[in-house]
């Protein structure tokens, strides 16, 4: 479970950051 979170969370943050940059 921790391994999944370690991979999933950074990717999610990058995804949100990319969406914010594109929308701004």
GROMACS .gro file of C-alpha atoms in nm:
model
   24
    1UNK     CA    1   0.000   0.000   0.000
    2UNK     CA    2   0.282   0.241   0.086
    3UNK     CA    3   0.455   0.162  -0.243
    4UNK     CA    4   0.134   0.244  -0.429
    5UNK     CA    5   0.097   0.575  -0.244
    6UNK     CA    6   0.464   0.661  -0.304
    7UNK     CA    7   0.405   0.635  -0.680
    8UNK     CA    8   0.047   0.762  -0.697
    9UNK     CA    9   0.072   1.075  -0.483
   10UNK     CA   10   0.361   1.250  -0.670
   11UNK     CA   11   0.194   1.175  -1.003
   12UNK     CA   12  -0.132   1.323  -0.875
   13UNK     CA   13   0.043   1.641  -0.757
   14UNK     CA   14   0.216   1.678  -1.095
   15UNK     CA   15  -0.120   1.627  -1.269
   16UNK     CA   16  -0.290   1.897  -1.059
   17UNK     CA   17   0.004   2.133  -1.106
   18UNK     CA   18  -0.005   2.080  -1.482
   19UNK     CA   19  -0.378   2.150  -1.495
   20UNK     CA   20  -0.334   2.472  -1.295
   21UNK     CA   21  -0.053   2.588  -1.526
   22UNK     CA   22  -0.258   2.512  -1.838
   23UNK     CA   23  -0.572   2.680  -1.704
   24UNK     CA   24  -0.390   2.994  -1.589
   0.00000   0.00000   0.00000
